[in-house]
Structures are given as C-alpha cells and as structure tokens.
C-alpha cells in the first residue's frame, strides 16, 4: 500500500519532548512527500474528527516547547467498541493511511485496538514515569528527572540551614523509576519505591539514625507516589523519632518545562523511525531504545513485558547512604 497521508496524536499524561516528536513525524512525512494531519486531544480527536493539517512551518520552533501543541486526553469513549468504530470511520473518511500514537501504555492499548480494526499504527513511548517495559527510555523522563532534581537541590539548601528532614513525593504512578533515579541524583537519605517491600524501621528510621550518627543534621527522604504519600511518611517519621519533617509534593511541575537535549534528540529519532515504519507498511509496533540503539517491537509483546528496579540501583543507594 502506498502511504499518502498520515495522522499523529499525543495521548495520556503529557511529557516534555512530545512536541519534538510531533515535529519529527511531520517533517519526516513531508520529506517523503506524505501529508500529515495532527489529531487533537488524543483519541477523542480521532472520534470527533478534531484535526489540523500540519506542515514544516506549523511545527517550527516547537522542539524546545514543553507540553503538547496537539493537546492530550485520556479518552474514555475510545475504550468502547463504539468509540473505536467511530475513530476508524474518521480515519477512513480522512483517508489516513497510518497513525503515529505518542504516549504511554494506555496509548498503546488504543493503538492496538485501532490496528485490530485495520488501521496501521505505530506507538512511541512518551511518559515521565518511564514505565514502558519494552524500552529503557521514554520521552519526557529525562526532563522530569532534571526538574525534580533541581527542585530538591533548592529544598536541600533550606533543610540544611534549619537542620530539618524533608519528605518529597515524586510522580511515577505505580512505578518507582523516576523516584529512584532522582533519589540517587540528589543523594537522598532514603528512597521508597513501590517495587521494593518497605520495612519502615529499617528503610527509613535506621537510615536517618545512621546518617545522624555519621554527623549529618538534615535528611532527604524521596518517596514515589506509588509507594505512599509524603504526608503519611512524614507523620510516621515524626511519631518514631525526634524530627518534624516538612512535606513537599512536586506534582505536575515535573511534567512541564523545556525538554532536555536528550529528550529532544531521542524524540526526534523516534518520530523519524515511526514514519519510516509506517512507510514500510508496518503496524502494531512500538519504537524502543536501549543503550543508544533503536528497534521496534510488537505492541502486544511490548505491553506484556515486565521489568523492575535494578538490584544495582538499590545496592548503590544503600552504599551511598552508608547502611
Ligand atoms: O503518567 C504520568 C503521570 O504524571 C503520573 O506520574 C501521575 O500519576 C499521573 O500522570 C497524573 O495524572 P493527571 O495528570 O491526570 O493528574
């Protein structure tokens, strides 16, 4: 089948670098003489026909912008068979020969559904949670991690001056990759992630006591949102030891901001590859990366993969906190 016209959408939680990816999809399509349409508000836009024609100029100066110029949504209607049928009709009506869907695992489930209805779809991982198991890296993770790191560095200044304990809640939904990475980067006293069973006395109180024994007078506890709330952890610390911790929930600030160079370049490469795959007639694939190289895997296979926090990260963290 010759590909003449494709669509691109962003879906799920936004992630810095989504615009760089959309730009790469559009420019690669143009480079091959293929028309490109932006589908707005995720799969909702595919259902309602909320689309916009994109060309080289319409994506100019977007590589450095956070958020997504296409808007995003978590479409409930698209989860129904009826919604999917409407989306397929829109694709046929518009003559779309393929779709690039940028987002997380919910986006890929949507892509799989479209593909099963005969629409060619390629997924690109973009989520600050970095919890897409078939790829080591998802667009947005690097920027979100750096945002969290710079916030916690600021927090440390005031915690140090007041000799306090801070409990910082980091996003990640059910995954602790972001929290673990950030915790290692800020030199946290303890990091709590949902993947690791938590022994509060050993994993938090003992670490604070040990740090205090080693001469430290302020303590930084990083908690992944999936491992518990910072307020609860702070209350438990207060009840167990003579500290009055301050709570910081970093929240959605982690999803904003200009993407880092790493996010921009990976997003650009992934967007390029997704279009190449569509041009090669592929469907139901997701673009993945590991150690600098890129490949594509079947979406079903990708969605069924699992991975966890590396033992090495846990061991390194223990060594760094002196326990
Ligand atoms: O999946 C990205 C993410 O930011 C998660 O880390 C977080 O749990 C969730 O989205 C928040 O979603 P919402 O934007 O709907 O509050």
Short mmCIF file of C-alpha atoms and ligand atoms in Angstrom, two decimals:
data_model
loop_
_atom_site.label_atom_id
_atom_site.label_comp_id
_atom_site.label_asym_id
_atom_site.label_seq_id
_atom_site.Cartn_x
_atom_site.Cartn_y
_atom_site.Cartn_z
CA UNK A 1 0.00 0.00 0.00
CA UNK A 2 1.41 3.41 -0.85
CA UNK A 3 1.23 5.84 2.07
CA UNK A 4 -0.01 9.31 1.09
CA UNK A 5 -1.45 10.74 4.28
CA UNK A 6 -0.81 10.02 7.96
CA UNK A 7 -2.02 11.32 11.32
CA UNK A 8 -0.18 11.96 14.58
CA UNK A 9 -1.63 12.24 18.07
CA UNK A 10 -0.48 12.61 21.67
CA UNK A 11 -2.44 10.85 24.39
CA UNK A 12 -2.30 10.23 28.17
CA UNK A 13 -0.28 12.42 30.53
CA UNK A 14 1.80 14.94 28.59
CA UNK A 15 5.59 14.65 28.62
CA UNK A 16 8.30 17.16 27.67
CA UNK A 17 9.59 16.19 24.23
CA UNK A 18 6.17 15.30 22.78
CA UNK A 19 6.36 18.41 20.57
CA UNK A 20 9.84 17.47 19.36
CA UNK A 21 8.40 14.09 18.43
CA UNK A 22 5.37 15.52 16.60
CA UNK A 23 7.75 17.83 14.72
CA UNK A 24 9.91 14.88 13.67
CA UNK A 25 6.86 12.92 12.49
CA UNK A 26 5.62 15.87 10.43
CA UNK A 27 8.99 16.71 8.92
CA UNK A 28 9.81 13.08 8.08
CA UNK A 29 6.42 12.71 6.43
CA UNK A 30 6.99 15.91 4.40
CA UNK A 31 10.48 14.74 3.48
CA UNK A 32 8.87 11.68 1.89
CA UNK A 33 6.11 13.69 0.23
CA UNK A 34 3.47 12.36 2.63
CA UNK A 35 0.73 14.64 4.01
CA UNK A 36 0.43 14.87 7.77
CA UNK A 37 -2.54 15.72 10.00
CA UNK A 38 -2.39 16.45 13.71
CA UNK A 39 -5.20 14.76 15.64
CA UNK A 40 -6.04 16.88 18.65
CA UNK A 41 -6.94 15.78 22.18
CA UNK A 42 -5.74 12.21 21.79
CA UNK A 43 -8.14 9.50 20.68
CA UNK A 44 -11.07 11.88 21.37
CA UNK A 45 -9.94 13.86 18.33
CA UNK A 46 -9.99 10.76 16.22
CA UNK A 47 -13.56 10.07 17.29
CA UNK A 48 -14.81 13.63 16.66
CA UNK A 49 -12.60 14.49 13.69
CA UNK A 50 -10.76 17.23 15.62
CA UNK A 51 -7.84 17.50 13.23
CA UNK A 52 -5.45 20.08 11.86
CA UNK A 53 -3.23 19.97 8.78
CA UNK A 54 0.44 20.22 9.70
CA UNK A 55 3.43 21.15 7.56
CA UNK A 56 7.09 22.06 8.04
CA UNK A 57 6.22 25.58 9.17
CA UNK A 58 3.46 24.68 11.62
CA UNK A 59 5.93 22.72 13.74
CA UNK A 60 8.69 25.34 13.57
CA UNK A 61 10.10 26.39 16.97
CA UNK A 62 8.26 23.65 18.82
CA UNK A 63 11.28 21.41 19.51
CA UNK A 64 12.06 23.43 22.64
CA UNK A 65 8.49 23.64 23.98
CA UNK A 66 7.08 21.57 26.83
CA UNK A 67 3.53 20.21 26.82
CA UNK A 68 1.92 19.18 23.56
CA UNK A 69 0.67 21.51 20.83
CA UNK A 70 -1.85 18.81 19.89
CA UNK A 71 -3.36 18.78 23.41
CA UNK A 72 -3.90 15.43 25.09
CA UNK A 73 -6.61 13.39 26.77
CA UNK A 74 -7.32 10.02 28.31
CA UNK A 75 -10.31 9.09 26.16
CA UNK A 76 -13.00 7.05 27.91
CA UNK A 77 -15.11 6.83 24.76
CA UNK A 78 -12.26 5.27 22.81
CA UNK A 79 -12.16 2.41 25.32
CA UNK A 80 -15.55 1.28 24.00
CA UNK A 81 -16.05 -0.70 20.80
CA UNK A 82 -18.42 2.01 19.57
CA UNK A 83 -15.81 4.73 20.13
CA UNK A 84 -13.21 2.69 18.28
CA UNK A 85 -15.56 2.19 15.33
CA UNK A 86 -16.16 5.95 15.15
CA UNK A 87 -12.38 6.53 15.18
CA UNK A 88 -11.91 4.01 12.37
CA UNK A 89 -14.61 5.77 10.32
CA UNK A 90 -12.80 9.10 10.81
CA UNK A 91 -9.54 7.53 9.61
CA UNK A 92 -11.28 6.15 6.53
CA UNK A 93 -13.18 9.39 5.86
CA UNK A 94 -9.94 11.41 6.06
CA UNK A 95 -8.02 8.86 4.04
CA UNK A 96 -5.40 8.36 6.74
CA UNK A 97 -3.06 5.52 5.75
CA UNK A 98 -1.49 5.33 9.19
CA UNK A 99 -1.31 6.88 12.64
CA UNK A 100 1.60 7.65 14.95
CA UNK A 101 0.41 7.50 18.58
CA UNK A 102 2.69 9.15 21.15
CA UNK A 103 2.10 8.33 24.83
CA UNK A 104 2.21 5.63 27.49
CA UNK A 105 0.76 2.16 27.89
CA UNK A 106 -2.88 3.38 27.66
CA UNK A 107 -1.98 4.97 24.33
CA UNK A 108 -0.51 1.67 23.12
CA UNK A 109 -3.62 -0.25 24.12
CA UNK A 110 -5.54 2.26 21.99
CA UNK A 111 -3.06 1.77 19.14
CA UNK A 112 -3.51 -1.99 19.37
CA UNK A 113 -7.30 -1.59 19.17
CA UNK A 114 -7.03 0.62 16.08
CA UNK A 115 -4.61 -1.79 14.49
CA UNK A 116 -7.00 -4.70 15.09
CA UNK A 117 -9.60 -2.69 13.14
CA UNK A 118 -7.26 -2.50 10.15
CA UNK A 119 -5.66 0.93 10.72
CA UNK A 120 -1.87 0.92 10.63
CA UNK A 121 -0.49 2.37 13.87
CA UNK A 122 2.99 2.86 15.33
CA UNK A 123 3.42 3.77 19.01
CA UNK A 124 6.12 5.98 20.50
CA UNK A 125 6.78 5.83 24.27
CA UNK A 126 6.38 9.18 26.00
CA UNK A 127 5.77 9.31 29.74
CA UNK A 128 7.70 10.83 32.61
CA UNK A 129 7.07 7.57 34.53
CA UNK A 130 9.47 5.64 32.22
CA UNK A 131 7.33 2.57 32.91
CA UNK A 132 7.06 1.20 29.36
CA UNK A 133 8.85 -2.09 29.85
CA UNK A 134 9.95 -2.76 26.26
CA UNK A 135 12.10 0.37 26.21
CA UNK A 136 14.77 1.62 28.58
CA UNK A 137 13.75 5.17 27.92
CA UNK A 138 10.52 7.06 27.36
CA UNK A 139 10.33 10.63 26.08
CA UNK A 140 9.96 13.10 28.96
CA UNK A 141 11.71 11.08 31.66
CA UNK A 142 14.99 12.95 31.42
CA UNK A 143 13.38 16.40 31.64
CA UNK A 144 11.11 15.38 34.52
CA UNK A 145 14.03 13.86 36.42
CA UNK A 146 16.10 17.02 35.95
CA UNK A 147 13.19 19.21 37.06
CA UNK A 148 12.73 17.15 40.21
CA UNK A 149 16.47 17.18 40.87
CA UNK A 150 16.74 20.95 40.62
CA UNK A 151 13.71 21.41 42.91
CA UNK A 152 15.15 19.06 45.52
CA UNK A 153 18.56 20.76 45.33
CA UNK A 154 16.80 24.01 46.26
CA UNK A 155 14.92 22.29 49.03
CA UNK A 156 18.16 20.95 50.44
CA UNK A 157 19.51 24.47 50.98
CA UNK A 158 16.74 25.38 53.39
CA UNK A 159 16.62 21.92 55.01
CA UNK A 160 20.34 22.16 55.67
CA UNK A 161 20.06 25.66 57.18
CA UNK A 162 17.27 24.57 59.54
CA UNK A 163 18.71 21.06 60.15
CA UNK A 164 15.43 19.50 59.10
CA UNK A 165 14.08 16.40 57.48
CA UNK A 166 12.26 16.67 54.14
CA UNK A 167 9.90 14.13 52.66
CA UNK A 168 9.50 14.71 48.92
CA UNK A 169 6.86 12.96 46.82
CA UNK A 170 7.82 12.28 43.23
CA UNK A 171 5.39 11.26 40.44
CA UNK A 172 5.51 7.91 38.66
CA UNK A 173 2.02 6.47 39.15
CA UNK A 174 2.64 2.80 40.10
CA UNK A 175 6.32 2.85 39.17
CA UNK A 176 9.39 3.99 41.11
CA UNK A 177 11.87 4.57 38.26
CA UNK A 178 11.63 8.34 38.45
CA UNK A 179 11.90 8.40 42.25
CA UNK A 180 14.86 6.02 42.31
CA UNK A 181 16.75 7.95 39.64
CA UNK A 182 16.04 11.28 41.33
CA UNK A 183 16.89 9.88 44.76
CA UNK A 184 20.28 8.69 43.53
CA UNK A 185 20.93 12.04 41.85
CA UNK A 186 20.12 14.18 44.90
CA UNK A 187 21.91 11.98 47.45
CA UNK A 188 18.72 11.07 49.31
CA UNK A 189 18.90 9.57 52.79
CA UNK A 190 16.24 7.04 51.75
CA UNK A 191 14.15 6.31 48.66
CA UNK A 192 10.85 4.47 48.85
CA UNK A 193 9.53 2.84 45.67
CA UNK A 194 6.52 0.57 45.10
CA UNK A 195 8.67 -2.19 43.57
CA UNK A 196 10.53 -2.78 46.85
CA UNK A 197 8.87 -4.10 50.01
CA UNK A 198 9.14 -1.37 52.64
CA UNK A 199 10.33 -2.09 56.17
CA UNK A 200 9.74 1.39 57.64
CA UNK A 201 12.04 0.95 60.64
CA UNK A 202 14.93 -0.40 58.57
CA UNK A 203 14.43 1.57 55.35
CA UNK A 204 13.69 4.98 56.84
CA UNK A 205 14.30 5.32 60.59
CA UNK A 206 17.53 3.32 60.66
CA UNK A 207 18.85 5.31 57.70
CA UNK A 208 18.12 8.60 59.43
CA UNK A 209 19.76 7.33 62.64
CA UNK A 210 22.81 6.15 60.71
CA UNK A 211 23.07 9.48 58.87
CA UNK A 212 22.81 11.30 62.19
CA UNK A 213 25.49 9.02 63.67
CA UNK A 214 27.68 9.91 60.67
CA UNK A 215 27.34 13.60 61.52
CA UNK A 216 24.52 14.67 59.20
CA UNK A 217 21.95 17.09 60.55
CA UNK A 218 19.42 17.17 57.70
CA UNK A 219 17.74 14.30 55.86
CA UNK A 220 16.09 13.96 52.46
CA UNK A 221 13.53 11.19 52.05
CA UNK A 222 12.26 10.65 48.49
CA UNK A 223 9.02 8.74 48.08
CA UNK A 224 7.47 7.57 44.81
CA UNK A 225 3.75 8.43 44.77
CA UNK A 226 3.02 4.73 44.23
CA UNK A 227 4.81 3.82 47.49
CA UNK A 228 2.72 6.07 49.75
CA UNK A 229 2.00 9.71 50.40
CA UNK A 230 4.70 12.05 51.65
CA UNK A 231 2.34 13.34 54.35
CA UNK A 232 1.82 9.83 55.76
CA UNK A 233 5.54 9.06 55.68
CA UNK A 234 6.33 12.37 57.41
CA UNK A 235 3.76 11.64 60.14
CA UNK A 236 5.27 8.21 60.73
CA UNK A 237 8.76 9.68 60.96
CA UNK A 238 7.52 12.28 63.47
CA UNK A 239 5.97 9.55 65.60
CA UNK A 240 9.14 7.43 65.55
CA UNK A 241 11.96 9.91 66.05
CA UNK A 242 12.55 13.48 67.33
CA UNK A 243 12.10 15.17 63.94
CA UNK A 244 9.34 17.35 62.50
CA UNK A 245 9.62 16.65 58.75
CA UNK A 246 8.46 19.08 56.08
CA UNK A 247 6.43 17.72 53.19
CA UNK A 248 6.85 18.65 49.52
CA UNK A 249 4.71 17.16 46.77
CA UNK A 250 6.42 18.08 43.50
CA UNK A 251 3.29 17.27 41.49
CA UNK A 252 2.61 18.36 37.93
CA UNK A 253 5.56 20.75 37.82
CA UNK A 254 7.54 17.61 36.93
CA UNK A 255 5.61 17.32 33.65
CA UNK A 256 6.36 20.84 32.42
CA UNK A 257 9.29 22.80 31.06
CA UNK A 258 11.51 22.83 28.01
CA UNK A 259 12.71 19.33 27.14
CA UNK A 260 16.36 18.48 27.75
CA UNK A 261 18.69 17.83 24.83
CA UNK A 262 18.39 14.09 25.46
CA UNK A 263 14.59 14.23 25.26
CA UNK A 264 14.66 16.35 22.11
CA UNK A 265 17.12 14.12 20.27
CA UNK A 266 15.51 10.82 21.26
CA UNK A 267 12.05 12.19 20.45
CA UNK A 268 13.31 13.29 17.04
CA UNK A 269 14.85 9.88 16.29
CA UNK A 270 11.75 8.04 17.47
CA UNK A 271 9.42 10.24 15.42
CA UNK A 272 11.56 9.68 12.34
CA UNK A 273 11.59 5.91 12.86
CA UNK A 274 7.84 5.70 13.40
CA UNK A 275 7.19 7.29 9.99
CA UNK A 276 9.75 5.01 8.33
CA UNK A 277 7.90 2.02 9.83
CA UNK A 278 4.54 3.25 8.52
CA UNK A 279 6.09 3.76 5.08
CA UNK A 280 7.38 0.18 5.23
CA UNK A 281 3.78 -0.99 5.80
CA UNK A 282 4.29 -1.95 9.44
CA UNK A 283 1.57 -1.77 12.08
CA UNK A 284 1.01 -2.58 15.76
CA UNK A 285 4.66 -1.81 16.55
CA UNK A 286 6.22 0.37 19.22
CA UNK A 287 9.55 2.15 18.82
CA UNK A 288 12.00 1.26 21.62
CA UNK A 289 15.52 2.18 22.59
CA UNK A 290 18.23 0.54 24.60
CA UNK A 291 21.82 1.69 25.05
CA UNK A 292 21.70 4.16 22.20
CA UNK A 293 20.21 1.87 19.57
CA UNK A 294 16.62 1.81 18.37
CA UNK A 295 14.32 -1.02 17.34
CA UNK A 296 10.62 -1.76 17.13
CA UNK A 297 8.64 -4.48 18.90
CA UNK A 298 5.13 -5.81 18.54
CA UNK A 299 2.76 -3.80 20.76
CA UNK A 300 1.23 -6.93 22.33
CA UNK A 301 4.70 -8.20 23.15
CA UNK A 302 5.72 -4.77 24.46
CA UNK A 303 2.65 -4.48 26.69
CA UNK A 304 3.20 -7.93 28.18
CA UNK A 305 6.83 -7.28 29.18
CA UNK A 306 7.74 -6.58 32.78
CA UNK A 307 10.81 -5.14 34.43
CA UNK A 308 11.65 -3.86 37.87
CA UNK A 309 14.01 -1.53 39.66
CA UNK A 310 17.53 -2.85 39.11
CA UNK A 311 19.14 -4.53 42.12
CA UNK A 312 22.17 -2.46 41.33
CA UNK A 313 20.29 0.78 41.96
CA UNK A 314 19.10 -0.50 45.33
CA UNK A 315 22.63 -1.61 46.25
CA UNK A 316 24.20 1.65 45.12
CA UNK A 317 21.65 3.59 47.13
CA UNK A 318 22.47 1.55 50.27
CA UNK A 319 26.19 2.16 49.75
CA UNK A 320 25.65 5.90 49.26
CA UNK A 321 23.57 6.21 52.43
CA UNK A 322 26.13 4.23 54.43
CA UNK A 323 23.82 1.39 55.54
O1 LIG B 1 1.60 9.13 33.83
C1 LIG B 1 2.11 10.40 34.06
C2 LIG B 1 1.60 10.94 35.35
O2 LIG B 1 2.15 12.24 35.54
C3 LIG B 1 1.85 10.08 36.59
O3 LIG B 1 3.16 10.21 37.08
C4 LIG B 1 0.81 10.60 37.53
O4 LIG B 1 0.44 9.61 38.48
C5 LIG B 1 -0.35 10.90 36.61
O5 LIG B 1 0.19 11.08 35.31
C6 LIG B 1 -1.12 12.13 37.00
O6 LIG B 1 -2.20 12.24 36.14
P1 LIG B 1 -3.12 13.54 36.00
O7 LIG B 1 -2.42 14.48 35.08
O8 LIG B 1 -4.39 13.03 35.44
O9 LIG B 1 -3.25 14.14 37.36
#
